[in-house]
Amino acid sequence: QVQLVESGGGLVQAGGSLRLSCAASGSFRSINYMGWYRQAPGKQRELVAAITSDGTTNYADSVKGRFTISRDNAENTVYLQMNSLKPEDTAVYYCNIQGVRLIARFPTDHWGQGTQVTVSS
């Protein structure tokens, strides 16, 4: 019954900021991985940022220094703070969470529904 609900997308001017949120319903024994991906029309889905269970983060070169991924373990929520946005950041952004549910023995992978981010020049 795990569902990931995304919010925070919208239209913003170049140079502006947005903060995306992704909250996972259901209970987990542990969460191994949280990440943000994006997909623009005609392009492949790509990793934007990720955070692991020990707090280690990594970013795509194109967003490093502008985006920050963070989490709230108690709420099973992952955030993406996006600053200095550029038109090329325009895409549908998807969150991904891998974790072990309370009723499960092994980890499973879960995706959000996607939220549109549009950056105008």
JSON list of C-alpha atoms in Angstrom, two decimals:
[
{"chain": "A", "resi": 1, "resn": "GLN", "atom": "CA", "xyz": [0.00, 0.00, 0.00]},
{"chain": "A", "resi": 2, "resn": "VAL", "atom": "CA", "xyz": [2.99, 2.30, -0.37]},
{"chain": "A", "resi": 3, "resn": "GLN", "atom": "CA", "xyz": [2.28, 5.46, -2.32]},
{"chain": "A", "resi": 4, "resn": "LEU", "atom": "CA", "xyz": [4.63, 8.34, -3.01]},
{"chain": "A", "resi": 5, "resn": "VAL", "atom": "CA", "xyz": [2.96, 11.74, -3.27]},
{"chain": "A", "resi": 6, "resn": "GLU", "atom": "CA", "xyz": [4.94, 14.55, -4.86]},
{"chain": "A", "resi": 7, "resn": "SER", "atom": "CA", "xyz": [4.34, 18.26, -4.57]},
{"chain": "A", "resi": 8, "resn": "GLY", "atom": "CA", "xyz": [6.07, 21.58, -5.15]},
{"chain": "A", "resi": 9, "resn": "GLY", "atom": "CA", "xyz": [6.34, 21.72, -8.91]},
{"chain": "A", "resi": 10, "resn": "GLY", "atom": "CA", "xyz": [5.23, 24.67, -10.97]},
{"chain": "A", "resi": 11, "resn": "LEU", "atom": "CA", "xyz": [6.27, 27.53, -13.20]},
{"chain": "A", "resi": 12, "resn": "VAL", "atom": "CA", "xyz": [9.20, 29.69, -12.19]},
{"chain": "A", "resi": 13, "resn": "GLN", "atom": "CA", "xyz": [11.40, 32.33, -13.81]},
{"chain": "A", "resi": 14, "resn": "ALA", "atom": "CA", "xyz": [15.01, 31.56, -14.62]},
{"chain": "A", "resi": 15, "resn": "GLY", "atom": "CA", "xyz": [17.14, 32.18, -11.57]},
{"chain": "A", "resi": 16, "resn": "GLY", "atom": "CA", "xyz": [14.29, 31.37, -9.23]},
{"chain": "A", "resi": 17, "resn": "SER", "atom": "CA", "xyz": [13.82, 28.54, -6.76]},
{"chain": "A", "resi": 18, "resn": "LEU", "atom": "CA", "xyz": [11.46, 25.67, -6.08]},
{"chain": "A", "resi": 19, "resn": "ARG", "atom": "CA", "xyz": [11.31, 23.03, -3.38]},
{"chain": "A", "resi": 20, "resn": "LEU", "atom": "CA", "xyz": [9.95, 19.60, -4.24]},
{"chain": "A", "resi": 21, "resn": "SER", "atom": "CA", "xyz": [8.61, 17.21, -1.63]},
{"chain": "A", "resi": 22, "resn": "CYS", "atom": "CA", "xyz": [7.90, 13.50, -1.81]},
{"chain": "A", "resi": 23, "resn": "ALA", "atom": "CA", "xyz": [6.14, 11.72, 1.05]},
{"chain": "A", "resi": 24, "resn": "ALA", "atom": "CA", "xyz": [5.80, 7.96, 1.23]},
{"chain": "A", "resi": 25, "resn": "SER", "atom": "CA", "xyz": [2.76, 6.47, 2.90]},
{"chain": "A", "resi": 26, "resn": "GLY", "atom": "CA", "xyz": [3.05, 3.21, 4.77]},
{"chain": "A", "resi": 27, "resn": "SER", "atom": "CA", "xyz": [5.61, 2.00, 7.28]},
{"chain": "A", "resi": 28, "resn": "PHE", "atom": "CA", "xyz": [9.15, 0.84, 6.63]},
{"chain": "A", "resi": 29, "resn": "ARG", "atom": "CA", "xyz": [11.68, -1.14, 8.61]},
{"chain": "A", "resi": 30, "resn": "SER", "atom": "CA", "xyz": [14.35, 0.85, 6.83]},
{"chain": "A", "resi": 31, "resn": "ILE", "atom": "CA", "xyz": [14.85, 3.07, 3.83]},
{"chain": "A", "resi": 32, "resn": "ASN", "atom": "CA", "xyz": [17.96, 2.32, 1.83]},
{"chain": "A", "resi": 33, "resn": "TYR", "atom": "CA", "xyz": [17.82, 4.98, -0.85]},
{"chain": "A", "resi": 34, "resn": "MET", "atom": "CA", "xyz": [15.96, 8.12, -1.86]},
{"chain": "A", "resi": 35, "resn": "GLY", "atom": "CA", "xyz": [16.43, 9.88, -5.14]},
{"chain": "A", "resi": 36, "resn": "TRP", "atom": "CA", "xyz": [15.09, 12.42, -7.59]},
{"chain": "A", "resi": 37, "resn": "TYR", "atom": "CA", "xyz": [14.96, 11.83, -11.33]},
{"chain": "A", "resi": 38, "resn": "ARG", "atom": "CA", "xyz": [13.72, 13.96, -14.19]},
{"chain": "A", "resi": 39, "resn": "GLN", "atom": "CA", "xyz": [12.55, 13.43, -17.73]},
{"chain": "A", "resi": 40, "resn": "ALA", "atom": "CA", "xyz": [12.17, 16.10, -20.38]},
{"chain": "A", "resi": 41, "resn": "PRO", "atom": "CA", "xyz": [10.15, 15.54, -23.58]},
{"chain": "A", "resi": 42, "resn": "GLY", "atom": "CA", "xyz": [12.08, 13.39, -26.03]},
{"chain": "A", "resi": 43, "resn": "LYS", "atom": "CA", "xyz": [14.81, 12.62, -23.51]},
{"chain": "A", "resi": 44, "resn": "GLN", "atom": "CA", "xyz": [15.65, 9.72, -21.22]},
{"chain": "A", "resi": 45, "resn": "ARG", "atom": "CA", "xyz": [14.96, 9.81, -17.52]},
{"chain": "A", "resi": 46, "resn": "GLU", "atom": "CA", "xyz": [18.08, 10.86, -15.64]},
{"chain": "A", "resi": 47, "resn": "LEU", "atom": "CA", "xyz": [19.25, 10.89, -12.05]},
{"chain": "A", "resi": 48, "resn": "VAL", "atom": "CA", "xyz": [19.29, 14.34, -10.51]},
{"chain": "A", "resi": 49, "resn": "ALA", "atom": "CA", "xyz": [20.20, 13.69, -6.87]},
{"chain": "A", "resi": 50, "resn": "ALA", "atom": "CA", "xyz": [20.28, 10.83, -4.40]},
{"chain": "A", "resi": 51, "resn": "ILE", "atom": "CA", "xyz": [20.74, 10.25, -0.69]},
{"chain": "A", "resi": 52, "resn": "THR", "atom": "CA", "xyz": [21.55, 6.93, 0.98]},
{"chain": "A", "resi": 53, "resn": "SER", "atom": "CA", "xyz": [20.75, 5.57, 4.42]},
{"chain": "A", "resi": 54, "resn": "ASP", "atom": "CA", "xyz": [23.95, 6.96, 5.94]},
{"chain": "A", "resi": 55, "resn": "GLY", "atom": "CA", "xyz": [23.26, 10.43, 4.58]},
{"chain": "A", "resi": 56, "resn": "THR", "atom": "CA", "xyz": [25.68, 10.30, 1.67]},
{"chain": "A", "resi": 57, "resn": "THR", "atom": "CA", "xyz": [24.52, 12.46, -1.22]},
{"chain": "A", "resi": 58, "resn": "ASN", "atom": "CA", "xyz": [25.42, 12.69, -4.86]},
{"chain": "A", "resi": 59, "resn": "TYR", "atom": "CA", "xyz": [24.30, 14.93, -7.70]},
{"chain": "A", "resi": 60, "resn": "ALA", "atom": "CA", "xyz": [24.31, 15.13, -11.44]},
{"chain": "A", "resi": 61, "resn": "ASP", "atom": "CA", "xyz": [27.05, 17.46, -12.66]},
{"chain": "A", "resi": 62, "resn": "SER", "atom": "CA", "xyz": [24.45, 19.69, -14.27]},
{"chain": "A", "resi": 63, "resn": "VAL", "atom": "CA", "xyz": [22.81, 20.52, -10.93]},
{"chain": "A", "resi": 64, "resn": "LYS", "atom": "CA", "xyz": [25.71, 20.34, -8.49]},
{"chain": "A", "resi": 65, "resn": "GLY", "atom": "CA", "xyz": [25.99, 23.53, -6.49]},
{"chain": "A", "resi": 66, "resn": "ARG", "atom": "CA", "xyz": [22.40, 24.54, -7.31]},
{"chain": "A", "resi": 67, "resn": "PHE", "atom": "CA", "xyz": [20.26, 21.66, -5.98]},
{"chain": "A", "resi": 68, "resn": "THR", "atom": "CA", "xyz": [20.21, 20.10, -2.53]},
{"chain": "A", "resi": 69, "resn": "ILE", "atom": "CA", "xyz": [18.60, 16.81, -1.56]},
{"chain": "A", "resi": 70, "resn": "SER", "atom": "CA", "xyz": [17.53, 16.19, 2.03]},
{"chain": "A", "resi": 71, "resn": "ARG", "atom": "CA", "xyz": [15.30, 13.85, 3.98]},
{"chain": "A", "resi": 72, "resn": "ASP", "atom": "CA", "xyz": [13.10, 13.53, 7.03]},
{"chain": "A", "resi": 73, "resn": "ASN", "atom": "CA", "xyz": [13.38, 9.93, 8.15]},
{"chain": "A", "resi": 74, "resn": "ALA", "atom": "CA", "xyz": [10.58, 10.20, 10.70]},
{"chain": "A", "resi": 75, "resn": "GLU", "atom": "CA", "xyz": [8.15, 11.26, 7.97]},
{"chain": "A", "resi": 76, "resn": "ASN", "atom": "CA", "xyz": [9.58, 9.11, 5.15]},
{"chain": "A", "resi": 77, "resn": "THR", "atom": "CA", "xyz": [9.93, 12.26, 3.11]},
{"chain": "A", "resi": 78, "resn": "VAL", "atom": "CA", "xyz": [12.58, 13.43, 0.66]},
{"chain": "A", "resi": 79, "resn": "TYR", "atom": "CA", "xyz": [13.04, 17.00, -0.55]},
{"chain": "A", "resi": 80, "resn": "LEU", "atom": "CA", "xyz": [14.79, 18.65, -3.44]},
{"chain": "A", "resi": 81, "resn": "GLN", "atom": "CA", "xyz": [15.68, 22.31, -3.02]},
{"chain": "A", "resi": 82, "resn": "MET", "atom": "CA", "xyz": [16.32, 23.79, -6.46]},
{"chain": "A", "resi": 83, "resn": "ASN", "atom": "CA", "xyz": [18.02, 27.17, -6.72]},
{"chain": "A", "resi": 84, "resn": "SER", "atom": "CA", "xyz": [19.29, 29.20, -9.66]},
{"chain": "A", "resi": 85, "resn": "LEU", "atom": "CA", "xyz": [16.93, 27.35, -11.97]},
{"chain": "A", "resi": 86, "resn": "LYS", "atom": "CA", "xyz": [17.63, 27.31, -15.69]},
{"chain": "A", "resi": 87, "resn": "PRO", "atom": "CA", "xyz": [15.31, 26.64, -18.65]},
{"chain": "A", "resi": 88, "resn": "GLU", "atom": "CA", "xyz": [17.12, 23.35, -19.24]},
{"chain": "A", "resi": 89, "resn": "ASP", "atom": "CA", "xyz": [15.89, 22.18, -15.83]},
{"chain": "A", "resi": 90, "resn": "THR", "atom": "CA", "xyz": [12.38, 22.01, -17.28]},
{"chain": "A", "resi": 91, "resn": "ALA", "atom": "CA", "xyz": [11.13, 18.43, -16.92]},
{"chain": "A", "resi": 92, "resn": "VAL", "atom": "CA", "xyz": [8.84, 16.13, -15.03]},
{"chain": "A", "resi": 93, "resn": "TYR", "atom": "CA", "xyz": [10.52, 15.27, -11.75]},
{"chain": "A", "resi": 94, "resn": "TYR", "atom": "CA", "xyz": [10.02, 11.86, -10.15]},
{"chain": "A", "resi": 95, "resn": "CYS", "atom": "CA", "xyz": [10.99, 10.72, -6.69]},
{"chain": "A", "resi": 96, "resn": "ASN", "atom": "CA", "xyz": [12.14, 7.18, -5.95]},
{"chain": "A", "resi": 97, "resn": "ILE", "atom": "CA", "xyz": [12.38, 5.42, -2.61]},
{"chain": "A", "resi": 98, "resn": "GLN", "atom": "CA", "xyz": [13.80, 1.98, -1.95]},
{"chain": "A", "resi": 99, "resn": "GLY", "atom": "CA", "xyz": [13.05, 0.47, 1.43]},
{"chain": "A", "resi": 100, "resn": "VAL", "atom": "CA", "xyz": [11.94, -2.55, 3.43]},
{"chain": "A", "resi": 101, "resn": "ARG", "atom": "CA", "xyz": [8.30, -2.36, 4.46]},
{"chain": "A", "resi": 102, "resn": "LEU", "atom": "CA", "xyz": [7.27, -3.55, 7.92]},
{"chain": "A", "resi": 103, "resn": "ILE", "atom": "CA", "xyz": [5.38, -6.46, 6.39]},
{"chain": "A", "resi": 104, "resn": "ALA", "atom": "CA", "xyz": [8.18, -7.38, 4.00]},
{"chain": "A", "resi": 105, "resn": "ARG", "atom": "CA", "xyz": [11.49, -9.19, 4.20]},
{"chain": "A", "resi": 106, "resn": "PHE", "atom": "CA", "xyz": [13.24, -7.61, 1.22]},
{"chain": "A", "resi": 107, "resn": "PRO", "atom": "CA", "xyz": [13.45, -4.06, -0.11]},
{"chain": "A", "resi": 108, "resn": "THR", "atom": "CA", "xyz": [11.09, -2.81, -2.78]},
{"chain": "A", "resi": 109, "resn": "ASP", "atom": "CA", "xyz": [11.27, 0.13, -5.15]},
{"chain": "A", "resi": 110, "resn": "HIS", "atom": "CA", "xyz": [8.63, 2.85, -5.29]},
{"chain": "A", "resi": 111, "resn": "TRP", "atom": "CA", "xyz": [8.07, 5.77, -7.66]},
{"chain": "A", "resi": 112, "resn": "GLY", "atom": "CA", "xyz": [6.13, 8.98, -7.34]},
{"chain": "A", "resi": 113, "resn": "GLN", "atom": "CA", "xyz": [3.62, 10.14, -9.92]},
{"chain": "A", "resi": 114, "resn": "GLY", "atom": "CA", "xyz": [5.82, 12.96, -11.18]},
{"chain": "A", "resi": 115, "resn": "THR", "atom": "CA", "xyz": [5.53, 16.72, -10.83]},
{"chain": "A", "resi": 116, "resn": "GLN", "atom": "CA", "xyz": [6.05, 19.24, -13.62]},
{"chain": "A", "resi": 117, "resn": "VAL", "atom": "CA", "xyz": [8.77, 21.87, -13.28]},
{"chain": "A", "resi": 118, "resn": "THR", "atom": "CA", "xyz": [8.82, 24.58, -15.94]},
{"chain": "A", "resi": 119, "resn": "VAL", "atom": "CA", "xyz": [11.49, 27.28, -15.98]},
{"chain": "A", "resi": 120, "resn": "SER", "atom": "CA", "xyz": [10.92, 30.26, -18.24]},
{"chain": "A", "resi": 121, "resn": "SER", "atom": "CA", "xyz": [13.66, 32.51, -19.59]}
]
